[in-house]
Amino acid sequence: MLANGSGEGPYNAVVLLGPTAVGKTAIGIRIAARYGWDIISADSRQVYTGLDIGSGKDLAEYTYEGQQIPYHLIDILTLDGEYSVYDFQRDFYALFDSMRSQGTVPFMVGGTGMYVDSVVRGYELVEVPENKSLRARLESMSLEELAAELRRIKPCLHNTSDLEDRERAIHAIEIQTYMQSEEYRALKAQSGTEAERHGVKPFVLGTSLPREKLRANITRRLAERLDGGMIEEVEGLHRQGYSWERLERLGLEYRFVSEYLEGKIAGRDELFEQLEHAIHRFAKRQETWFRGMERKGVSIHWLPELEDKDARASAAIDMLEREGFATP
């Protein structure tokens, strides 16, 4: 049995995943409060300072019944930098090692599928040195030619978003070229993979809602964010010196609101309609990603699709206790 939610057993970490607008943060906070855990956020936009309303940080929720729940990987860098899956995995492993040394269970909560999957399935990621000669050759190629080159060297391409942007395509080719090099093979032979070194064994919880309820939540939350100053938030970021291109690369709310402020979207009603449709499609892609994780062997223990968050949190705690995670 695990004492105080920590110790030796079949699992040494817990993950709570699910699509947008299902209440992951609220459920995660209830679980964390019960066990005395910190939360490691797995959200690709909440890492950035200034992305508050559009990314749904809801930091006030981290105070629950008078208890402040510690959180990590939120507000850790500005938009001057770029945060990648490699960065997330590296930072997670550092937190994992620190928390395990303190006798507690690392608890990840989030919906960025690739971030979660990189830890759950132990992606083999490396810090790739810049290849100036390769980049010089690629710079003269069109996006279509870059996409063809990437597919040639990586036929089993899972992240098709790399095909939609020149810089991402070039970086993806640079990564794949390095991973096929003798230098990388020698490094791998000497040190093994990060996943092997850290030995993360996660118990994975999943939460979602019936499709119509999820759609209603997305629509309601979007209206609240627009009324709560999301347009002004994006406008303020641009005034701070961040280009429209940089803001658009953040996707969803930041992309569509930027296009609205640039005059590419005619009015607020059209903004709402386009963004609502885009978020619905994003939620479906998240669910598809999680089903893909299951097909690849990840066991996700889905909570009942109840509207009440306390009931779902209780169901999660029941599952955890059956696995030996003992509450204090």
mmCIF file of C-alpha atoms in Angstrom:
data_model
loop_
_atom_site.group_PDB
_atom_site.id
_atom_site.type_symbol
_atom_site.label_atom_id
_atom_site.label_comp_id
_atom_site.label_asym_id
_atom_site.label_seq_id
_atom_site.Cartn_x
_atom_site.Cartn_y
_atom_site.Cartn_z
ATOM 1 C CA MET A 1 0.000 0.000 0.000
ATOM 2 C CA LEU A 2 1.066 3.588 -0.581
ATOM 3 C CA ALA A 3 1.378 5.692 2.547
ATOM 4 C CA ASN A 4 -0.034 9.226 2.329
ATOM 5 C CA GLY A 5 -0.496 8.769 -1.411
ATOM 6 C CA SER A 6 3.176 8.036 -1.992
ATOM 7 C CA GLY A 7 5.685 5.222 -1.783
ATOM 8 C CA GLU A 8 6.411 2.073 -3.760
ATOM 9 C CA GLY A 9 3.774 0.313 -5.836
ATOM 10 C CA PRO A 10 2.725 -0.282 -9.426
ATOM 11 C CA TYR A 11 2.307 3.485 -10.015
ATOM 12 C CA ASN A 12 4.498 6.429 -9.077
ATOM 13 C CA ALA A 13 2.538 9.275 -10.721
ATOM 14 C CA VAL A 14 -1.062 10.220 -11.495
ATOM 15 C CA VAL A 15 -2.418 11.899 -14.626
ATOM 16 C CA LEU A 16 -5.828 13.507 -15.176
ATOM 17 C CA LEU A 17 -6.582 14.218 -18.829
ATOM 18 C CA GLY A 18 -9.604 15.248 -20.868
ATOM 19 C CA PRO A 19 -10.815 17.667 -23.523
ATOM 20 C CA THR A 20 -11.379 21.377 -23.022
ATOM 21 C CA ALA A 21 -14.341 22.654 -20.971
ATOM 22 C CA VAL A 22 -14.969 19.499 -18.916
ATOM 23 C CA GLY A 23 -13.744 20.827 -15.564
ATOM 24 C CA LYS A 24 -10.321 19.143 -15.376
ATOM 25 C CA THR A 25 -8.806 21.871 -13.223
ATOM 26 C CA ALA A 26 -11.655 21.854 -10.700
ATOM 27 C CA ILE A 27 -11.577 18.058 -10.407
ATOM 28 C CA GLY A 28 -7.778 18.004 -10.229
ATOM 29 C CA ILE A 29 -7.793 20.569 -7.430
ATOM 30 C CA ARG A 30 -10.251 18.481 -5.405
ATOM 31 C CA ILE A 31 -8.028 15.428 -5.819
ATOM 32 C CA ALA A 32 -4.879 17.396 -4.955
ATOM 33 C CA ALA A 33 -6.529 18.851 -1.858
ATOM 34 C CA ARG A 34 -7.536 15.358 -0.677
ATOM 35 C CA TYR A 35 -4.015 13.911 -1.024
ATOM 36 C CA GLY A 36 -1.865 16.965 -0.338
ATOM 37 C CA TRP A 37 -0.373 16.903 -3.842
ATOM 38 C CA ASP A 38 0.919 19.687 -6.088
ATOM 39 C CA ILE A 39 -0.489 19.989 -9.609
ATOM 40 C CA ILE A 40 1.760 19.896 -12.664
ATOM 41 C CA SER A 41 -0.126 21.668 -15.457
ATOM 42 C CA ALA A 42 0.014 20.140 -18.944
ATOM 43 C CA ASP A 43 -1.298 23.080 -20.963
ATOM 44 C CA SER A 44 0.707 24.488 -23.864
ATOM 45 C CA ARG A 45 -0.528 28.070 -23.433
ATOM 46 C CA GLN A 46 -0.786 28.429 -19.677
ATOM 47 C CA VAL A 47 3.007 28.309 -19.497
ATOM 48 C CA TYR A 48 3.058 31.888 -20.841
ATOM 49 C CA THR A 49 2.564 34.983 -18.698
ATOM 50 C CA GLY A 50 -0.177 37.294 -19.957
ATOM 51 C CA LEU A 51 -2.304 34.541 -21.488
ATOM 52 C CA ASP A 52 -4.858 34.491 -18.713
ATOM 53 C CA ILE A 53 -8.424 34.762 -19.993
ATOM 54 C CA GLY A 54 -7.937 33.095 -23.358
ATOM 55 C CA SER A 55 -6.025 30.143 -21.903
ATOM 56 C CA GLY A 56 -8.459 29.711 -19.011
ATOM 57 C CA LYS A 57 -5.912 29.773 -16.188
ATOM 58 C CA ASP A 58 -8.570 30.381 -13.531
ATOM 59 C CA LEU A 59 -5.865 30.712 -10.868
ATOM 60 C CA ALA A 60 -8.445 31.609 -8.228
ATOM 61 C CA GLU A 61 -9.623 27.984 -8.379
ATOM 62 C CA TYR A 62 -6.315 26.865 -6.868
ATOM 63 C CA THR A 63 -7.570 28.117 -3.504
ATOM 64 C CA TYR A 64 -9.995 25.402 -2.446
ATOM 65 C CA GLU A 65 -11.830 25.414 0.884
ATOM 66 C CA GLY A 66 -9.190 27.745 2.293
ATOM 67 C CA GLN A 67 -6.323 25.560 1.075
ATOM 68 C CA GLN A 68 -3.834 26.871 -1.499
ATOM 69 C CA ILE A 69 -2.998 24.135 -3.985
ATOM 70 C CA PRO A 70 0.580 24.536 -5.306
ATOM 71 C CA TYR A 71 0.892 24.425 -9.087
ATOM 72 C CA HIS A 72 3.753 24.179 -11.564
ATOM 73 C CA LEU A 73 4.427 25.023 -15.249
ATOM 74 C CA ILE A 74 2.019 27.955 -15.280
ATOM 75 C CA ASP A 75 3.352 31.482 -15.969
ATOM 76 C CA ILE A 76 6.930 30.318 -16.397
ATOM 77 C CA LEU A 77 7.997 32.385 -19.433
ATOM 78 C CA THR A 78 6.976 35.312 -21.616
ATOM 79 C CA LEU A 79 5.887 35.271 -25.235
ATOM 80 C CA ASP A 80 9.435 36.288 -26.168
ATOM 81 C CA GLY A 81 10.300 32.608 -25.817
ATOM 82 C CA GLU A 82 8.902 29.434 -27.343
ATOM 83 C CA TYR A 83 7.930 26.426 -25.232
ATOM 84 C CA SER A 84 8.025 22.984 -26.824
ATOM 85 C CA VAL A 85 7.107 19.381 -26.034
ATOM 86 C CA TYR A 86 10.804 18.819 -25.318
ATOM 87 C CA ASP A 87 10.760 21.679 -22.788
ATOM 88 C CA PHE A 88 7.642 20.289 -21.118
ATOM 89 C CA GLN A 89 9.019 16.770 -20.868
ATOM 90 C CA ARG A 90 12.325 18.044 -19.437
ATOM 91 C CA ASP A 91 10.532 20.219 -16.875
ATOM 92 C CA PHE A 92 8.145 17.420 -15.928
ATOM 93 C CA TYR A 93 11.018 15.004 -15.318
ATOM 94 C CA ALA A 94 12.746 17.554 -13.073
ATOM 95 C CA LEU A 95 9.543 18.007 -11.041
ATOM 96 C CA PHE A 96 8.951 14.245 -10.993
ATOM 97 C CA ASP A 97 12.400 13.584 -9.523
ATOM 98 C CA SER A 98 12.028 16.392 -6.960
ATOM 99 C CA MET A 99 8.569 15.313 -5.811
ATOM 100 C CA ARG A 100 9.525 11.656 -5.595
ATOM 101 C CA SER A 101 12.556 12.561 -3.480
ATOM 102 C CA GLN A 102 10.178 14.384 -1.104
ATOM 103 C CA GLY A 103 7.926 11.318 -0.862
ATOM 104 C CA THR A 104 4.948 12.681 -2.767
ATOM 105 C CA VAL A 105 3.193 11.692 -5.989
ATOM 106 C CA PRO A 106 3.652 13.844 -9.112
ATOM 107 C CA PHE A 107 0.136 14.750 -10.325
ATOM 108 C CA MET A 108 -0.276 16.013 -13.911
ATOM 109 C CA VAL A 109 -3.509 17.718 -15.010
ATOM 110 C CA GLY A 110 -4.101 18.921 -18.546
ATOM 111 C CA GLY A 111 -5.460 18.523 -22.011
ATOM 112 C CA THR A 112 -2.526 19.196 -24.347
ATOM 113 C CA GLY A 113 -2.412 15.699 -25.771
ATOM 114 C CA MET A 114 1.181 15.702 -26.932
ATOM 115 C CA TYR A 115 2.441 17.033 -23.594
ATOM 116 C CA VAL A 116 0.576 14.325 -21.679
ATOM 117 C CA ASP A 117 1.521 11.596 -24.138
ATOM 118 C CA SER A 118 5.199 12.576 -24.095
ATOM 119 C CA VAL A 119 5.339 11.542 -20.433
ATOM 120 C CA VAL A 120 2.786 8.720 -20.354
ATOM 121 C CA ARG A 121 4.381 6.881 -23.283
ATOM 122 C CA GLY A 122 7.903 8.224 -22.735
ATOM 123 C CA TYR A 123 8.577 10.040 -26.003
ATOM 124 C CA GLU A 124 12.201 9.924 -27.027
ATOM 125 C CA LEU A 125 12.982 13.628 -27.324
ATOM 126 C CA VAL A 126 16.352 15.295 -27.643
ATOM 127 C CA GLU A 127 17.788 18.798 -27.596
ATOM 128 C CA VAL A 128 18.770 19.265 -31.219
ATOM 129 C CA PRO A 129 21.782 21.419 -32.141
ATOM 130 C CA GLU A 130 21.171 23.962 -34.904
ATOM 131 C CA ASN A 131 22.107 22.610 -38.349
ATOM 132 C CA LYS A 132 22.979 25.789 -40.289
ATOM 133 C CA SER A 133 23.767 24.100 -43.590
ATOM 134 C CA LEU A 134 20.526 22.106 -43.519
ATOM 135 C CA ARG A 135 18.512 25.206 -42.634
ATOM 136 C CA ALA A 136 20.117 27.147 -45.491
ATOM 137 C CA ARG A 137 19.020 24.469 -47.943
ATOM 138 C CA LEU A 138 15.510 24.262 -46.527
ATOM 139 C CA GLU A 139 14.952 28.028 -46.550
ATOM 140 C CA SER A 140 14.677 28.007 -50.356
ATOM 141 C CA MET A 141 11.933 25.361 -50.335
ATOM 142 C CA SER A 142 8.202 26.000 -50.420
ATOM 143 C CA LEU A 143 5.938 24.782 -47.627
ATOM 144 C CA GLU A 144 4.706 22.005 -49.940
ATOM 145 C CA GLU A 145 8.293 20.910 -50.625
ATOM 146 C CA LEU A 146 9.113 21.021 -46.917
ATOM 147 C CA ALA A 147 6.063 18.860 -46.161
ATOM 148 C CA ALA A 148 7.149 16.325 -48.788
ATOM 149 C CA GLU A 149 10.683 16.254 -47.353
ATOM 150 C CA LEU A 150 9.387 15.727 -43.820
ATOM 151 C CA ARG A 151 7.131 12.886 -44.928
ATOM 152 C CA ARG A 152 10.055 11.340 -46.818
ATOM 153 C CA ILE A 153 12.348 11.177 -43.796
ATOM 154 C CA LYS A 154 9.528 10.446 -41.329
ATOM 155 C CA PRO A 155 6.853 8.355 -43.091
ATOM 156 C CA CYS A 156 4.942 7.711 -39.830
ATOM 157 C CA LEU A 157 4.172 11.381 -39.162
ATOM 158 C CA HIS A 158 1.752 11.848 -36.254
ATOM 159 C CA ASN A 159 1.928 15.623 -35.686
ATOM 160 C CA THR A 160 0.521 16.978 -38.961
ATOM 161 C CA SER A 161 0.458 20.538 -37.554
ATOM 162 C CA ASP A 162 4.177 20.656 -38.452
ATOM 163 C CA LEU A 163 3.051 20.711 -42.090
ATOM 164 C CA GLU A 164 1.083 23.946 -41.669
ATOM 165 C CA ASP A 165 3.898 26.374 -40.831
ATOM 166 C CA ARG A 166 7.293 26.873 -42.520
ATOM 167 C CA GLU A 167 9.338 27.313 -39.323
ATOM 168 C CA ARG A 168 7.735 24.309 -37.660
ATOM 169 C CA ALA A 169 8.314 22.177 -40.756
ATOM 170 C CA ILE A 170 11.974 23.215 -40.939
ATOM 171 C CA HIS A 171 12.493 22.515 -37.241
ATOM 172 C CA ALA A 172 10.771 19.121 -37.549
ATOM 173 C CA ILE A 173 13.098 18.181 -40.425
ATOM 174 C CA GLU A 174 16.083 19.384 -38.404
ATOM 175 C CA ILE A 175 15.013 17.204 -35.460
ATOM 176 C CA GLN A 176 14.400 14.110 -37.564
ATOM 177 C CA THR A 177 17.695 14.531 -39.431
ATOM 178 C CA TYR A 178 19.583 14.731 -36.135
ATOM 179 C CA MET A 179 17.798 11.659 -34.737
ATOM 180 C CA GLN A 180 18.964 9.658 -37.755
ATOM 181 C CA SER A 181 22.583 10.779 -37.338
ATOM 182 C CA GLU A 182 25.492 8.727 -36.036
ATOM 183 C CA GLU A 183 26.079 11.347 -33.319
ATOM 184 C CA TYR A 184 22.600 10.779 -31.902
ATOM 185 C CA ARG A 185 22.825 6.976 -32.133
ATOM 186 C CA ALA A 186 26.093 7.034 -30.197
ATOM 187 C CA LEU A 187 24.619 9.338 -27.526
ATOM 188 C CA LYS A 188 21.554 7.117 -27.169
ATOM 189 C CA ALA A 189 23.676 3.969 -26.855
ATOM 190 C CA GLN A 190 25.657 5.529 -24.024
ATOM 191 C CA SER A 191 22.845 6.990 -21.922
ATOM 192 C CA GLY A 192 19.546 5.266 -22.758
ATOM 193 C CA THR A 193 16.315 7.229 -22.984
ATOM 194 C CA GLU A 194 15.003 9.848 -20.579
ATOM 195 C CA ALA A 195 11.933 7.685 -19.916
ATOM 196 C CA GLU A 196 14.124 4.733 -18.913
ATOM 197 C CA ARG A 197 16.200 6.902 -16.580
ATOM 198 C CA HIS A 198 13.211 8.393 -14.760
ATOM 199 C CA GLY A 199 10.905 5.361 -14.800
ATOM 200 C CA VAL A 200 7.544 7.165 -14.776
ATOM 201 C CA LYS A 201 4.701 4.706 -14.126
ATOM 202 C CA PRO A 202 1.491 6.766 -14.258
ATOM 203 C CA PHE A 203 -2.048 5.859 -13.273
ATOM 204 C CA VAL A 204 -4.110 7.706 -15.897
ATOM 205 C CA LEU A 205 -7.557 9.122 -15.165
ATOM 206 C CA GLY A 206 -9.746 10.570 -17.914
ATOM 207 C CA THR A 207 -12.763 12.846 -17.686
ATOM 208 C CA SER A 208 -15.234 13.998 -20.298
ATOM 209 C CA LEU A 209 -18.914 14.848 -20.694
ATOM 210 C CA PRO A 210 -21.727 13.824 -23.061
ATOM 211 C CA ARG A 211 -21.251 15.559 -26.417
ATOM 212 C CA GLU A 212 -24.194 17.985 -26.084
ATOM 213 C CA LYS A 213 -23.174 19.020 -22.572
ATOM 214 C CA LEU A 214 -19.595 19.557 -23.719
ATOM 215 C CA ARG A 215 -20.782 21.721 -26.613
ATOM 216 C CA ALA A 216 -22.968 23.765 -24.253
ATOM 217 C CA ASN A 217 -20.025 24.265 -21.871
ATOM 218 C CA ILE A 218 -17.801 25.463 -24.707
ATOM 219 C CA THR A 219 -20.411 27.957 -25.898
ATOM 220 C CA ARG A 220 -21.109 29.286 -22.403
ATOM 221 C CA ARG A 221 -17.433 29.580 -21.502
ATOM 222 C CA LEU A 222 -16.595 31.392 -24.742
ATOM 223 C CA ALA A 223 -19.330 33.971 -24.081
ATOM 224 C CA GLU A 224 -17.999 34.471 -20.546
ATOM 225 C CA ARG A 225 -14.446 34.971 -21.762
ATOM 226 C CA LEU A 226 -15.429 37.460 -24.440
ATOM 227 C CA ASP A 227 -17.504 39.396 -21.912
ATOM 228 C CA GLY A 228 -14.677 39.078 -19.377
ATOM 229 C CA GLY A 229 -12.074 40.944 -21.433
ATOM 230 C CA MET A 230 -10.490 38.385 -23.751
ATOM 231 C CA ILE A 231 -10.432 40.811 -26.693
ATOM 232 C CA GLU A 232 -8.832 43.466 -24.506
ATOM 233 C CA GLU A 233 -6.272 40.915 -23.292
ATOM 234 C CA VAL A 234 -5.123 40.188 -26.849
ATOM 235 C CA GLU A 235 -5.149 43.885 -27.725
ATOM 236 C CA GLY A 236 -2.950 44.564 -24.685
ATOM 237 C CA LEU A 237 -0.447 41.881 -25.671
ATOM 238 C CA HIS A 238 -0.134 43.458 -29.115
ATOM 239 C CA ARG A 239 0.424 46.885 -27.546
ATOM 240 C CA GLN A 240 3.251 45.343 -25.497
ATOM 241 C CA GLY A 241 5.032 44.652 -28.789
ATOM 242 C CA TYR A 242 3.996 41.099 -29.669
ATOM 243 C CA SER A 243 3.238 40.774 -33.367
ATOM 244 C CA TRP A 244 -0.079 39.560 -34.712
ATOM 245 C CA GLU A 245 1.817 36.636 -36.233
ATOM 246 C CA ARG A 246 3.170 35.629 -32.808
ATOM 247 C CA LEU A 247 -0.280 35.840 -31.256
ATOM 248 C CA GLU A 248 -1.906 33.924 -34.104
ATOM 249 C CA ARG A 249 0.585 31.076 -33.630
ATOM 250 C CA LEU A 250 -0.902 30.506 -30.173
ATOM 251 C CA GLY A 251 -4.031 29.189 -31.855
ATOM 252 C CA LEU A 252 -7.740 29.207 -31.082
ATOM 253 C CA GLU A 253 -8.782 32.233 -28.972
ATOM 254 C CA TYR A 254 -5.564 34.159 -29.611
ATOM 255 C CA ARG A 255 -5.563 33.439 -33.332
ATOM 256 C CA PHE A 256 -9.196 34.347 -33.936
ATOM 257 C CA VAL A 257 -9.239 37.422 -31.701
ATOM 258 C CA SER A 258 -6.040 38.651 -33.393
ATOM 259 C CA GLU A 259 -7.672 38.215 -36.797
ATOM 260 C CA TYR A 260 -10.727 40.111 -35.521
ATOM 261 C CA LEU A 261 -8.553 42.992 -34.287
ATOM 262 C CA GLU A 262 -6.678 43.001 -37.611
ATOM 263 C CA GLY A 263 -9.985 43.368 -39.460
ATOM 264 C CA LYS A 264 -9.847 39.902 -41.029
ATOM 265 C CA ILE A 265 -13.066 38.922 -39.223
ATOM 266 C CA ALA A 266 -15.921 41.320 -39.881
ATOM 267 C CA GLY A 267 -17.573 41.646 -36.486
ATOM 268 C CA ARG A 268 -17.971 40.263 -32.983
ATOM 269 C CA ASP A 269 -20.836 37.952 -33.941
ATOM 270 C CA GLU A 270 -18.734 36.406 -36.710
ATOM 271 C CA LEU A 271 -15.803 36.118 -34.288
ATOM 272 C CA PHE A 272 -18.000 34.236 -31.821
ATOM 273 C CA GLU A 273 -19.372 31.921 -34.501
ATOM 274 C CA GLN A 274 -15.988 31.078 -36.031
ATOM 275 C CA LEU A 275 -14.234 30.626 -32.687
ATOM 276 C CA GLU A 276 -17.039 28.527 -31.232
ATOM 277 C CA HIS A 277 -16.858 26.194 -34.232
ATOM 278 C CA ALA A 278 -13.055 25.993 -33.967
ATOM 279 C CA ILE A 279 -13.151 25.099 -30.252
ATOM 280 C CA HIS A 280 -15.758 22.390 -30.895
ATOM 281 C CA ARG A 281 -13.438 20.885 -33.516
ATOM 282 C CA PHE A 282 -10.478 21.190 -31.150
ATOM 283 C CA ALA A 283 -12.336 19.263 -28.422
ATOM 284 C CA LYS A 284 -13.072 16.487 -30.915
ATOM 285 C CA ARG A 285 -9.385 16.358 -31.892
ATOM 286 C CA GLN A 286 -8.434 16.068 -28.219
ATOM 287 C CA GLU A 287 -10.826 13.158 -27.736
ATOM 288 C CA THR A 288 -9.451 11.518 -30.888
ATOM 289 C CA TRP A 289 -5.909 11.922 -29.512
ATOM 290 C CA PHE A 290 -6.843 10.262 -26.213
ATOM 291 C CA ARG A 291 -8.549 7.379 -28.023
ATOM 292 C CA GLY A 292 -5.340 7.035 -30.038
ATOM 293 C CA MET A 293 -3.355 6.772 -26.804
ATOM 294 C CA GLU A 294 -5.637 3.919 -25.745
ATOM 295 C CA ARG A 295 -5.129 2.143 -29.067
ATOM 296 C CA LYS A 296 -1.369 2.406 -28.468
ATOM 297 C CA GLY A 297 -1.664 0.634 -25.138
ATOM 298 C CA VAL A 298 -2.345 3.390 -22.594
ATOM 299 C CA SER A 299 -4.947 2.354 -20.016
ATOM 300 C CA ILE A 300 -7.157 5.398 -19.301
ATOM 301 C CA HIS A 301 -9.569 5.008 -16.385
ATOM 302 C CA TRP A 302 -12.519 7.149 -17.428
ATOM 303 C CA LEU A 303 -14.647 8.840 -14.783
ATOM 304 C CA PRO A 304 -18.435 8.709 -15.093
ATOM 305 C CA GLU A 305 -19.770 11.457 -17.382
ATOM 306 C CA LEU A 306 -21.516 13.336 -14.583
ATOM 307 C CA GLU A 307 -22.109 17.071 -14.692
ATOM 308 C CA ASP A 308 -21.320 17.430 -10.988
ATOM 309 C CA LYS A 309 -17.580 17.975 -10.529
ATOM 310 C CA ASP A 310 -17.603 16.900 -6.887
ATOM 311 C CA ALA A 311 -19.147 13.573 -7.925
ATOM 312 C CA ARG A 312 -16.484 13.041 -10.584
ATOM 313 C CA ALA A 313 -13.726 13.942 -8.122
ATOM 314 C CA SER A 314 -15.155 11.451 -5.624
ATOM 315 C CA ALA A 315 -15.200 8.767 -8.318
ATOM 316 C CA ALA A 316 -11.559 9.542 -9.110
ATOM 317 C CA ILE A 317 -10.573 9.286 -5.435
ATOM 318 C CA ASP A 318 -12.391 5.957 -5.169
ATOM 319 C CA MET A 319 -10.373 4.662 -8.154
ATOM 320 C CA LEU A 320 -7.117 5.937 -6.658
ATOM 321 C CA GLU A 321 -7.802 4.366 -3.282
ATOM 322 C CA ARG A 322 -8.540 1.015 -4.925
ATOM 323 C CA GLU A 323 -5.073 1.271 -6.501
ATOM 324 C CA GLY A 324 -3.459 1.862 -3.106
ATOM 325 C CA PHE A 325 -3.174 5.654 -3.021
ATOM 326 C CA ALA A 326 -4.017 6.292 0.646
ATOM 327 C CA THR A 327 -5.302 9.690 1.740
ATOM 328 C CA PRO A 328 -3.615 11.375 4.712
#
